[in-house]
Amino acid sequence: MSAHYQLHGDLAVITLDNPPVNGLGLATRVAAAQALQQAQDDSTVRAIVLTGAGKAFSGGADIKEFGSPKALAEPNLLSLILACENANKPVVAALHSVAMGGGLELALGCHYRIAAPGCTVALPEVKLGLIPGAGGTQRLPRALGVEAALNMIVSGEPVKSELLMHVPGQKLFDRLASAPDKLMDEALALAREVADVRPLPKVRDLPCRHPQGDAYFQFARNMVKGMAKNYPAPAKCVDAVEAATQKKFDEGMLFEREIFINLMWTPECRALRHLFAAERAASKIPDVPEDTPKRSVQSLAVIGAGTMGGGISMNFLNAGIPVTMLEMKQDALDRGVATIRKNYEAQVKKGKLKPEKYEERMALLKTTLSYEDIGQADMVIEAVFEEMGVKQKVFAELDRVMKPGAILASNTSTLDLNQIASFTQRPQDVIGTHFFSPANVMKLLEVVRGEKTAKDVLATVMALGKKIKKTAVVSGVCDGFIGNRMIEQYARQAGFLLDEGCTPAQVDRALEKFGFAMGPFRMGDLAGNDIGWAIRKRRTVEKPDLRYSKTADLLCELGRYGQKTGAGWYDYQAGKRDAIPSALVEQMVEQHRTSLGITPRKVSDEEIVQRLVFSLVNEAAHILEEGIASRPGDIDMVYLTGYGFPIWRGGPMMYADTVGLYNVVQAMQRFAKNPLDDASFWQPAPLLARLVAEGKTFNNV
Ligand code: NAD
């Protein structure tokens, strides 16, 4: 049962009840439509109140039904809204907590609306690459006024009910309840008051005009074009709202529907829906049930107050969790604390953080030089130098001092977590928390599951990831985990391209045109080219035959580590981040090319993009097959949230599916014939080859 029916004297109350947010899936729609009919059939009922149980009026359409026949099955959302609008007795929507998307559209189909203060109202469809598809673009401008409605529809941003009450001339809410817990009493009173009023007021009958007409919509279109860049939906929101001012209501509804259906199949919309679903799926771990008991984490210790330790600490301070940072020397602690202060002060200056919040957060931070002071922490995250010897010493100490049951996490980016766990007597409590730099900003958190990591430790850290507002993705243990293991292949391809005739700027431009936030060379300059250098030194010992371009080593030999040394693949002016192509680097690349006897060739942007992106795809297919990642969507999440992969392309796996895996493999076979590339790498990963042979996509995995 996903909607209840109850009589309150001569009033009927219909309560949507489909936890967690009363999504309007088929079962809920059926139950609501039946209840509506029951109320109309009962001659003792004079008016109807529609509300939602628990934490929402309604969060909107059930996204799981998108694109499935269930979404269209009757009563679909449009029919349910019409049933409310055409009811022969007044229907009063009583909104509280959350009224979003289809939920708000349903309320707009009711004759009256009363909202609790603090109710979050939004039409967020644009964030999924869509426009509202159940009358939102036609009814909201009539109820709220064209400008306020368009702002909500184009941005998808939530607004509080009490703010909307102030919009001049608004008819969205007939009343604001005096307090959230008074909503139902006041909704019933309103229903009683209007029970005999006829004709029944309908939003569709309200006038819809903007005083500046065309000029206003032209202005809106220009604004949206500048902001929306690669997404078609925002401009379509403007078209649909304009139609509300120009067309008859029913024609406007058809216009909205047509746009909605066309957008549904754009790659951008598919990518955004994929992202939405993948983010939710990433928090589910196949063999760790959702009800796995979690350990309580009320306090944290962080070992190492360097670049990562400081950023990691900030995440927890922001979430109200006390942190103790431990270092070897007082001056390292002082530097770490000063950096945290500087970051918070910058936020205060920009008005993003209230001064009292800043003080509150700093009050949660303690420092120490002694392990004895951290033993009672519920969890500890190690962020010391990336050397196994140092990690060994630290974990032996942690094993000695930490209370039983404490979670011992390492932020290592490349070292073997299983070996780190073996330095303790409690490998089941050891886990990897791989944050990305700057750790207080970047959304991605790779949660590294060791061979012996206990399920409750994993479940706890995943939940904690959510609490500190990260996108947590589980990775198995391997060199580089999911993200960096793939990026190594991408960087290798970027190097080959320099040898073959490209400049760093040309490669970066091609990738940035594809939509990456930054091309590989600008990214190297930001992260520090010395990091890759250290990894390559290790690789040449492990795999002496591994082919890679030596240009990056030559660059590091010149001390050009990137922005931090004022020079890298590009030149930088003091204090600025603008990457200026460097004549010296281009000369260095050319000389190296000549020394190898290579005649440069012109490489197309298409080839640049394909080689870099498909190298990610092939490595990812190995990662999937080895079980390092549980699903393709997890890999997409890693790339979308940690590596600047263009969101509207949905991540490397979804992009490969869109191109067609057959085409991906064909391209890889072409690259394998290039004598300056690494033919063995371009052998399609077995999983990829299998999917192509079976005519499948990653989405089927
Ligand atoms: P960093 O050099 O900035 O900081 C390391 C800190 O650890 C220093 O302040 C040092 O004094 C302290 N330290 C060293 N040995 C210690 C010990 N025995 N006890 C207590 N403190 C000790 O390094 P970082 O960039 O913050 O990296 C830390 C860890 O995070 C490494 O494992 C690194 O691989 C990983 N990581 C770094 C990045 C990055 O972009 N910098 C990203 C992800 C992960």
XYZ file of C-alpha atoms and ligand atoms in Angstrom:
745
model
C 0.000 0.000 0.000
C 1.670 3.240 -0.971
C -1.084 5.734 -0.167
C -3.515 5.767 2.774
C -7.102 6.935 2.858
C -8.616 8.276 6.042
C -11.776 10.140 6.939
C -11.723 13.158 9.233
C -15.437 13.813 9.604
C -16.572 15.176 6.259
C -13.026 15.447 4.908
C -10.919 12.759 3.269
C -7.155 12.696 3.777
C -4.997 10.916 1.226
C -1.446 10.300 2.438
C 1.236 9.238 -0.033
C 3.349 6.603 1.686
C 6.269 5.304 -0.293
C 9.454 5.701 1.780
C 11.913 7.294 1.746
C 10.479 10.331 -0.127
C 7.100 9.201 -1.469
C 8.395 8.779 -5.005
C 5.492 8.644 -7.438
C 6.078 5.141 -8.737
C 3.293 3.124 -10.318
C 2.014 1.523 -7.092
C 1.814 4.911 -5.368
C 0.018 6.475 -8.324
C -2.501 3.629 -8.452
C -3.200 3.890 -4.723
C -3.527 7.701 -4.857
C -5.867 7.597 -7.862
C -8.050 4.964 -6.174
C -8.220 7.020 -2.974
C -9.160 10.096 -4.978
C -11.974 8.200 -6.620
C -13.137 6.811 -3.289
C -13.357 10.331 -1.852
C -15.403 11.524 -4.797
C -17.712 8.503 -4.621
C -18.400 9.072 -0.924
C -21.238 11.572 -0.682
C -20.332 12.412 2.929
C -16.919 13.752 1.853
C -16.919 17.493 1.082
C -13.229 18.108 0.424
C -9.957 16.230 0.136
C -6.503 16.857 1.620
C -3.500 15.316 -0.147
C -0.268 14.986 1.813
C 2.780 12.775 2.259
C 3.872 10.506 5.123
C 7.254 10.717 6.810
C 10.062 12.812 5.405
C 8.391 14.418 2.365
C 5.254 15.516 0.615
C 6.823 13.893 -2.417
C 10.328 13.829 -3.880
C 8.849 13.391 -7.363
C 8.861 10.781 -10.092
C 10.433 7.448 -9.302
C 13.747 7.661 -11.110
C 14.018 3.872 -11.203
C 11.053 3.902 -13.580
C 12.703 6.285 -16.052
C 12.604 4.898 -19.535
C 10.682 1.808 -18.376
C 7.111 0.951 -19.351
C 6.115 1.432 -15.687
C 6.634 5.193 -16.009
C 3.993 5.372 -18.707
C 1.604 2.802 -17.242
C -1.746 4.283 -16.230
C -2.339 6.169 -14.199
C 0.841 7.938 -15.285
C 1.829 11.121 -13.508
C 0.002 13.342 -16.000
C -3.232 11.387 -15.534
C -2.966 11.504 -11.752
C -2.471 15.275 -11.860
C -5.461 15.623 -14.172
C -7.514 13.456 -11.843
C -6.783 15.916 -9.020
C -7.480 18.934 -11.189
C -10.752 17.468 -12.490
C -11.977 16.160 -9.138
C -15.488 17.363 -8.372
C -14.524 18.277 -4.802
C -11.778 20.645 -3.682
C -8.363 19.010 -3.350
C -5.987 20.763 -0.945
C -2.298 19.817 -1.136
C -0.578 19.988 2.260
C 3.133 20.299 1.528
C 5.911 19.736 4.022
C 9.615 18.848 4.139
C 10.186 18.220 0.419
C 8.023 18.877 -2.640
C 10.139 18.319 -5.688
C 9.776 17.580 -9.364
C 6.684 15.472 -9.978
C 5.683 16.049 -6.343
C 5.424 19.794 -6.917
C 3.721 19.218 -10.273
C 1.143 17.078 -8.495
C 0.535 19.846 -5.958
C 0.101 22.312 -8.845
C -2.715 20.134 -10.145
C -4.574 20.509 -6.817
C -7.067 23.316 -6.281
C -5.404 24.737 -3.174
C -1.960 24.490 -1.619
C -0.810 25.065 1.925
C 2.880 24.678 2.768
C 4.684 24.133 6.037
C 7.447 26.639 6.704
C 10.832 25.208 5.761
C 9.416 23.028 3.012
C 11.977 22.604 0.209
C 10.411 23.227 -3.169
C 12.102 22.570 -6.514
C 11.744 21.458 -10.099
C 15.198 19.820 -10.391
C 14.666 17.990 -13.717
C 17.240 20.196 -15.473
C 19.917 18.549 -13.325
C 19.096 15.288 -15.072
C 19.256 16.965 -18.479
C 15.459 17.287 -18.716
C 12.708 19.818 -18.314
C 9.788 19.178 -15.964
C 7.525 16.825 -17.901
C 4.236 16.788 -16.025
C 3.065 20.349 -16.492
C 5.691 22.075 -14.332
C 6.738 24.452 -17.096
C 3.123 25.385 -17.804
C 1.632 25.569 -14.312
C 4.495 27.011 -12.231
C 4.765 30.248 -14.287
C 0.996 30.686 -13.910
C 1.122 30.104 -10.163
C 4.374 31.849 -9.270
C 4.932 34.371 -12.039
C 7.103 33.915 -15.103
C 10.455 35.143 -13.798
C 10.483 33.363 -10.450
C 9.263 30.169 -12.126
C 11.850 30.313 -14.892
C 14.632 30.846 -12.355
C 13.539 27.739 -10.482
C 13.119 25.647 -13.622
C 16.402 26.659 -15.294
C 18.495 26.291 -12.149
C 16.721 23.275 -10.650
C 17.707 24.779 -7.292
C 15.573 24.238 -4.186
C 13.810 27.203 -2.563
C 12.189 27.352 0.861
C 8.415 27.755 0.979
C 8.507 30.878 3.154
C 10.680 32.677 0.589
C 8.251 31.851 -2.210
C 5.427 33.356 -0.164
C 7.154 36.719 -0.695
C 7.080 36.557 -4.503
C 4.719 39.406 -5.474
C 1.366 38.194 -6.768
C 2.215 34.500 -6.193
C -0.581 31.975 -6.122
C 1.613 28.937 -5.583
C 0.658 28.749 -1.919
C -2.709 29.868 -0.660
C -1.312 29.717 2.857
C 1.829 29.134 4.829
C 1.140 27.027 7.908
C 1.971 28.767 11.183
C 4.396 25.949 12.107
C 5.376 22.586 10.591
C 3.440 20.652 13.228
C 0.327 22.740 12.599
C 0.235 21.879 8.893
C -2.392 19.152 8.996
C -4.772 21.026 11.309
C -4.539 24.116 9.157
C -4.877 22.122 5.917
C -8.067 20.529 7.257
C -9.361 23.968 8.292
C -8.631 25.320 4.804
C -10.400 22.339 3.211
C -13.452 22.931 5.362
C -13.419 26.639 4.515
C -13.374 26.068 0.756
C -15.529 22.945 0.659
C -18.455 24.701 -1.013
C -16.587 27.188 -3.180
C -17.359 26.708 -6.871
C -16.063 26.876 -9.502
C -12.981 25.042 -8.287
C -9.865 27.166 -8.879
C -7.375 25.634 -11.291
C -3.829 26.821 -11.944
C -4.330 26.141 -15.657
C -6.926 28.943 -15.761
C -4.584 31.593 -14.353
C -3.188 34.162 -16.784
C 0.478 33.845 -17.782
C 2.287 36.877 -19.154
C 5.555 38.716 -18.848
C 5.383 42.509 -19.267
C 8.512 42.559 -21.485
C 7.432 39.524 -23.499
C 9.902 38.680 -26.278
C 12.625 40.944 -24.940
C 12.579 39.153 -21.601
C 12.840 35.711 -23.185
C 15.644 36.853 -25.468
C 17.521 38.083 -22.414
C 16.850 34.810 -20.598
C 18.057 32.820 -23.589
C 21.335 34.740 -23.737
C 21.942 34.239 -20.033
C 21.267 30.531 -20.252
C 23.404 30.025 -23.336
C 26.424 31.434 -21.512
C 25.950 29.132 -18.543
C 24.691 25.903 -20.052
C 27.492 25.303 -22.596
C 27.211 21.605 -23.357
C 23.736 20.943 -22.048
C 20.632 21.414 -24.189
C 18.044 21.277 -21.376
C 18.344 24.779 -19.843
C 17.599 26.513 -23.173
C 14.629 24.192 -23.604
C 13.345 25.284 -20.186
C 13.204 28.830 -21.572
C 11.335 27.646 -24.682
C 8.787 25.771 -22.594
C 8.133 28.642 -20.183
C 7.841 31.037 -23.110
C 5.241 28.683 -24.584
C 3.260 29.003 -21.346
C 2.984 32.740 -22.067
C 2.065 32.291 -25.717
C 0.066 29.116 -26.148
C -3.220 27.865 -24.787
C -2.684 25.644 -21.744
C -3.284 22.314 -23.497
C -1.070 23.251 -26.425
C 1.636 24.296 -23.979
C 1.357 20.901 -22.301
C 1.891 19.118 -25.619
C 4.846 21.373 -26.376
C 6.380 20.551 -22.978
C 5.851 16.819 -23.538
C 7.512 16.873 -26.919
C 10.586 18.645 -25.554
C 10.709 16.286 -22.572
C 10.639 13.172 -24.744
C 13.258 14.524 -27.134
C 15.591 15.432 -24.281
C 15.177 12.043 -22.648
C 17.255 10.398 -25.386
C 20.023 12.978 -25.691
C 23.451 11.688 -24.657
C 23.638 14.481 -22.072
C 20.444 13.393 -20.355
C 21.477 9.742 -20.451
C 24.841 10.696 -18.960
C 23.295 12.730 -16.145
C 20.815 9.986 -15.312
C 23.658 7.482 -15.374
C 25.597 9.675 -12.955
C 22.596 9.915 -10.646
C 22.096 6.146 -10.646
C 25.828 5.329 -10.470
C 26.304 7.575 -7.454
C 23.588 5.722 -5.587
C 24.831 2.316 -6.727
C 28.421 3.082 -5.659
C 27.398 3.076 -2.013
C 26.169 -0.511 -2.335
C 28.749 -3.262 -1.972
C 27.692 -6.621 -3.393
C 28.671 -8.792 -0.418
C 28.134 -6.226 2.344
C 24.418 -6.006 3.165
C 23.023 -2.541 3.778
C 22.034 -3.429 7.317
C 25.599 -4.409 8.291
C 26.127 -2.928 11.782
C 28.483 0.036 11.724
C 31.118 1.081 14.212
C 30.656 4.416 15.899
C 33.094 7.118 14.747
C 32.834 10.136 17.038
C 36.491 11.113 17.026
C 39.396 10.940 14.607
C 43.168 11.059 14.701
C 45.232 12.034 11.648
C 48.901 11.097 11.387
C 50.861 13.643 9.354
C 49.808 17.283 9.016
C 51.114 17.807 5.489
C 49.199 18.543 2.273
C 46.803 15.638 2.670
C 46.607 15.376 6.468
C 45.404 18.973 6.757
C 42.792 18.667 4.011
C 41.538 15.342 5.371
C 41.181 16.828 8.845
C 39.093 19.721 7.489
C 36.488 17.297 6.114
C 35.888 15.888 9.561
C 35.972 19.247 11.352
C 33.340 20.445 8.859
C 31.179 17.473 9.824
C 31.544 18.270 13.544
C 33.897 15.347 14.303
C 36.819 16.246 16.617
C 40.262 15.634 15.113
C 43.683 15.227 16.713
C 46.616 15.648 14.318
C 49.886 13.943 15.182
C 53.305 14.853 13.768
C 56.937 14.184 14.529
C 57.859 17.811 15.169
C 56.057 20.844 16.553
C 56.897 23.055 13.575
C 55.204 20.565 11.189
C 52.105 20.713 13.371
C 52.211 24.515 13.435
C 52.480 24.623 9.644
C 49.595 22.175 9.271
C 47.326 24.154 11.600
C 48.285 27.431 9.892
C 47.279 25.991 6.503
C 43.922 24.872 7.852
C 43.371 28.340 9.333
C 44.347 29.965 6.040
C 41.849 27.812 4.127
C 39.024 28.588 6.537
C 39.887 32.285 6.590
C 39.692 32.401 2.803
C 36.204 30.875 3.045
C 35.196 33.435 5.671
C 36.504 36.262 3.459
C 34.473 35.009 0.522
C 31.395 34.887 2.761
C 31.166 31.091 2.375
C 31.727 30.403 6.072
C 30.366 32.317 9.050
C 33.107 33.471 11.478
C 31.431 31.655 14.380
C 31.409 28.400 12.365
C 35.115 28.888 11.699
C 35.762 29.186 15.445
C 33.563 26.161 16.135
C 35.526 24.067 13.678
C 38.926 25.168 14.917
C 37.818 24.387 18.481
C 37.410 20.738 17.406
C 41.058 20.529 16.297
C 43.807 19.334 18.649
C 47.432 18.534 17.963
C 49.976 16.250 19.577
C 53.449 14.799 19.214
C 52.617 11.702 21.245
C 50.841 8.532 20.175
C 49.632 8.091 23.753
C 47.208 10.995 23.156
C 45.340 9.378 20.282
C 44.724 5.861 21.563
C 41.073 6.491 22.385
C 40.124 7.836 18.929
C 37.493 5.760 17.105
C 39.418 5.998 13.849
C 42.844 7.078 12.669
C 43.880 8.092 9.149
C 47.555 7.941 8.288
C 48.865 10.510 5.771
C 52.642 10.371 6.215
C 55.345 10.090 3.539
C 54.702 7.553 0.791
C 57.389 5.093 1.905
C 56.690 1.584 3.103
C 59.306 1.871 5.879
C 57.604 4.960 7.313
C 54.158 3.390 7.025
C 55.476 0.294 8.818
C 56.696 2.325 11.785
C 53.449 4.270 11.988
C 51.188 1.218 11.800
C 53.227 -0.655 14.389
C 52.724 2.312 16.726
C 49.020 2.479 15.912
C 48.676 -1.224 16.655
C 50.306 -0.595 20.024
C 48.231 2.389 21.135
C 44.827 2.321 19.470
C 41.917 0.954 21.485
C 40.431 -2.359 20.311
C 37.940 -1.873 17.464
C 39.432 1.421 16.268
C 39.546 1.722 12.471
C 43.067 2.113 11.099
C 43.081 3.819 7.695
C 45.860 4.692 5.294
C 45.763 7.434 2.676
C 48.435 5.737 0.595
C 48.041 6.291 -3.142
C 50.274 3.524 -4.433
C 51.460 1.200 -1.687
C 50.129 -2.299 -1.029
C 47.410 -1.962 1.594
C 47.587 -5.655 2.445
C 51.228 -5.258 3.367
C 50.409 -2.186 5.459
C 47.694 -4.202 7.237
C 50.232 -6.958 7.930
C 52.246 -4.552 10.109
C 49.458 -4.837 12.674
C 47.928 -7.670 14.673
C 44.493 -6.549 13.456
C 44.416 -6.484 9.646
C 40.605 -6.728 9.771
C 40.535 -3.156 11.122
C 42.790 -1.748 8.386
C 41.358 -0.014 5.327
C 42.465 2.501 2.693
C 40.899 5.944 2.473
C 42.389 7.454 -0.646
C 41.508 11.131 -0.692
C 42.298 13.359 -3.648
C 44.134 16.650 -3.467
C 42.984 19.189 -2.308
C 41.308 16.769 0.100
C 38.969 19.386 1.549
C 37.621 20.176 -1.930
C 37.709 17.062 -4.126
C 34.552 14.942 -4.012
C 36.139 11.571 -4.664
C 37.139 9.120 -1.963
C 38.457 5.722 -3.040
C 37.790 3.318 -0.201
C 40.356 0.567 -0.481
C 39.255 -2.825 0.690
C 42.131 -4.995 1.849
C 42.103 -8.782 1.684
C 41.227 -8.933 5.368
C 39.244 -5.715 5.851
C 36.153 -6.532 7.956
C 32.755 -5.895 6.388
C 31.632 -3.634 9.212
C 34.784 -1.531 8.792
C 33.993 -1.133 5.103
C 30.342 -0.299 5.795
C 31.376 2.239 8.443
C 33.856 4.010 6.195
C 31.373 4.146 3.300
C 28.796 5.761 5.594
C 31.423 8.119 6.942
C 32.280 9.094 3.356
C 28.698 10.173 2.913
C 28.758 12.083 6.178
C 31.761 14.117 5.045
C 30.009 14.675 1.700
C 32.331 12.602 -0.471
C 31.484 10.277 -3.308
C 32.909 7.067 -1.907
C 33.795 4.276 -4.339
C 35.200 0.916 -3.265
C 38.421 -0.276 -4.892
C 40.280 -3.516 -4.402
C 44.017 -3.517 -3.778
C 46.216 -2.974 -6.827
C 48.882 -0.501 -7.800
C 47.199 2.891 -8.206
C 43.760 1.540 -7.276
C 41.073 2.400 -9.832
C 41.809 6.004 -10.726
C 45.590 6.235 -10.773
C 46.066 2.816 -12.359
C 44.022 4.039 -15.319
C 45.602 7.483 -15.437
C 49.047 5.929 -15.791
C 48.035 4.513 -19.194
C 46.511 7.832 -20.175
C 49.711 9.670 -19.243
C 51.769 7.124 -21.172
C 49.714 7.809 -24.309
C 50.143 11.552 -23.795
C 53.920 10.996 -23.723
C 53.913 8.940 -26.944
C 51.979 11.752 -28.627
C 54.779 14.209 -27.804
C 57.327 11.826 -29.309
C 55.239 11.504 -32.450
C 54.839 15.214 -33.152
C 52.427 16.930 -30.741
C 53.112 19.789 -28.356
C 51.779 19.633 -24.773
C 49.406 22.497 -25.561
C 47.971 20.677 -28.591
C 47.242 17.552 -26.557
C 45.709 19.567 -23.724
C 43.567 21.590 -26.137
C 42.146 18.450 -27.751
C 41.213 16.927 -24.387
C 39.790 20.185 -23.092
C 37.722 20.545 -26.252
C 36.435 17.030 -25.582
C 35.365 18.398 -22.220
C 38.017 17.464 -19.664
C 38.490 20.159 -17.037
C 42.225 19.995 -17.805
C 44.392 18.215 -20.341
C 47.061 15.754 -19.119
C 49.979 18.200 -19.136
C 48.189 20.981 -17.281
C 47.029 18.318 -14.833
C 50.617 17.085 -14.399
C 51.744 20.639 -13.633
C 49.018 20.999 -11.035
C 49.566 17.645 -9.305
C 53.386 17.802 -9.514
C 55.328 16.040 -12.263
C 57.691 14.588 -9.666
C 54.934 12.216 -8.484
C 54.815 10.463 -11.870
C 58.612 10.541 -11.999
C 58.858 8.609 -8.740
C 56.343 6.057 -10.014
C 58.225 5.610 -13.311
C 61.469 5.030 -11.449
C 59.764 2.231 -9.565
C 58.160 0.858 -12.731
C 61.456 0.655 -14.615
C 62.746 -1.647 -11.880
C 59.562 -3.760 -11.810
C 59.015 -3.848 -15.588
C 62.254 -3.017 -17.373
C 60.610 -3.522 -20.808
C 57.773 -1.052 -20.219
C 57.681 1.510 -23.006
C 57.118 5.131 -22.192
C 58.252 8.501 -23.499
C 61.301 9.814 -21.672
C 60.208 13.453 -22.132
C 58.557 13.593 -18.696
C 61.786 12.390 -17.033
C 63.803 14.990 -18.943
C 61.369 17.652 -17.750
C 61.839 16.600 -14.126
C 65.607 16.496 -14.546
C 65.299 20.217 -15.343
C 63.529 20.663 -11.993
C 60.282 21.600 -13.776
C 57.894 19.878 -11.361
C 54.945 22.094 -12.236
C 53.139 24.988 -10.611
C 54.860 24.447 -7.273
C 58.287 25.135 -8.834
C 56.962 27.891 -11.110
C 57.613 25.799 -14.235
C 56.569 22.465 -15.666
C 55.226 21.549 -19.088
C 54.272 25.224 -19.159
C 55.766 28.428 -17.780
C 53.989 30.211 -14.932
C 54.181 33.794 -13.781
C 54.730 34.276 -10.064
C 51.505 33.776 -8.120
C 49.473 32.958 -11.230
C 48.069 29.714 -12.540
C 47.804 30.549 -16.241
C 49.704 27.964 -18.270
C 51.968 29.678 -20.819
C 53.381 27.403 -23.553
C 57.111 27.070 -23.002
C 59.569 27.434 -25.898
C 62.136 25.608 -23.810
C 59.894 22.583 -23.296
C 58.922 22.450 -26.956
C 62.607 22.522 -27.868
C 63.327 19.773 -25.355
C 60.549 17.630 -26.854
C 61.839 18.245 -30.386
C 65.407 17.385 -29.453
C 64.296 14.179 -27.852
C 62.273 13.305 -30.944
C 65.303 13.945 -33.159
C 67.503 11.846 -30.913
C 65.074 8.952 -31.468
C 65.164 9.533 -35.227
C 61.435 10.238 -35.400
C 60.013 12.413 -38.153
C 57.149 14.362 -36.603
C 53.679 13.898 -38.063
C 50.485 15.881 -37.688
C 48.211 14.091 -35.255
C 44.488 14.860 -35.409
C 42.520 15.955 -32.352
C 40.333 12.899 -32.872
C 43.301 10.550 -32.607
C 44.579 12.377 -29.515
C 41.248 12.043 -27.746
C 40.697 8.447 -28.776
C 44.128 7.280 -27.701
C 43.863 8.892 -24.300
C 40.256 8.032 -23.565
C 40.372 4.484 -24.951
C 43.522 3.799 -22.926
C 41.372 4.523 -19.851
C 38.680 2.209 -21.175
C 40.980 -0.736 -21.835
C 42.667 -0.496 -18.447
C 39.254 -0.134 -16.820
C 38.099 -3.349 -18.487
C 41.056 -5.161 -16.867
C 40.172 -3.552 -13.524
C 36.589 -4.760 -13.811
C 37.559 -8.244 -14.800
C 39.986 -8.507 -11.888
C 37.203 -7.423 -9.523
C 39.127 -4.325 -8.395
C 35.978 -2.332 -9.226
C 32.569 -3.929 -8.716
C 30.762 -2.232 -11.593
C 31.399 0.014 -14.601
C 29.387 2.810 -12.956
C 31.912 2.900 -10.084
C 34.705 3.555 -12.559
C 32.669 6.330 -14.167
C 32.094 7.892 -10.741
C 35.844 7.861 -10.060
C 36.540 9.680 -13.316
C 33.656 12.140 -13.059
C 34.369 13.166 -9.481
C 38.143 12.813 -9.266
C 39.637 13.346 -12.702
C 37.562 16.042 -14.427
C 36.054 13.714 -17.049
C 33.241 15.636 -18.792
C 30.060 14.973 -16.892
C 27.782 15.148 -19.898
C 29.702 12.229 -21.426
C 28.896 10.057 -18.413
C 32.419 8.770 -17.648
C 34.806 6.582 -19.676
C 32.676 3.431 -19.547
C 29.475 5.102 -20.585
C 31.346 7.029 -23.258
C 32.752 3.771 -24.645
C 29.231 2.326 -24.720
C 28.007 5.415 -26.570
C 30.785 5.165 -29.166
C 30.120 1.428 -29.420
C 32.556 -1.132 -28.024
C 33.086 -2.561 -31.500
C 34.316 0.827 -32.685
C 36.499 1.199 -29.604
C 38.218 -2.116 -30.313
C 38.631 -1.286 -34.005
C 40.423 1.923 -33.040
C 42.596 0.040 -30.548
C 43.640 -2.366 -33.289
C 44.694 0.585 -35.431
C 46.738 2.061 -32.575
C 48.456 -1.291 -32.022
C 49.945 -1.024 -35.529
C 51.722 2.237 -34.672
C 55.392 1.261 -34.127
C 55.884 4.198 -31.753
C 53.049 3.067 -29.495
C 52.823 0.032 -27.195
C 51.136 -2.708 -29.233
C 50.841 -5.074 -26.261
C 48.834 -2.543 -24.254
C 46.325 -2.192 -27.072
C 45.388 -5.868 -26.985
C 41.743 -5.558 -25.951
C 41.217 -6.625 -22.347
C 39.496 -10.053 -22.324
C 36.281 -8.560 -20.914
C 36.183 -5.938 -23.642
C 36.812 -8.529 -26.355
C 34.085 -10.733 -24.910
C 31.538 -7.926 -24.791
C 32.261 -7.043 -28.412
C 31.943 -10.683 -29.484
C 28.591 -10.911 -27.714
C 27.405 -7.542 -29.047
C 27.060 -6.213 -25.492
C 27.961 -3.006 -23.680
C 29.550 -2.285 -20.287
C 26.070 -1.401 -19.176
C 25.197 -5.119 -19.486
C 28.023 -6.209 -17.155
P 53.379 15.630 2.736
O 54.831 15.446 2.561
O 52.767 16.941 2.376
O 52.998 15.357 4.256
C 53.452 14.245 4.984
C 53.535 14.660 6.446
O 53.757 13.508 7.223
C 54.688 15.619 6.730
O 54.176 16.764 7.385
C 55.608 14.826 7.647
O 56.217 15.631 8.638
C 54.654 13.833 8.266
N 55.308 12.611 8.698
C 56.231 11.879 8.032
N 56.555 10.793 8.754
C 55.829 10.844 9.907
C 55.725 10.012 11.062
N 56.455 8.917 11.166
N 54.870 10.388 12.027
C 54.132 11.490 11.924
N 54.195 12.315 10.858
C 55.035 11.988 9.865
O 52.686 14.434 1.955
P 51.203 14.353 1.392
O 51.189 14.860 0.013
O 50.296 14.937 2.403
O 50.996 12.783 1.297
C 50.689 11.996 2.417
C 50.141 10.663 1.967
O 48.994 10.881 1.161
C 51.069 9.841 1.115
O 50.881 8.486 1.411
C 50.629 10.153 -0.301
O 50.942 9.136 -1.213
C 49.145 10.262 -0.112
N 48.443 11.039 -1.117
C 48.939 12.209 -1.578
C 48.222 12.934 -2.527
C 48.731 14.251 -3.036
O 48.236 14.713 -4.078
N 49.646 14.898 -2.363
C 46.990 12.450 -2.989
C 46.497 11.264 -2.480
C 47.229 10.568 -1.546
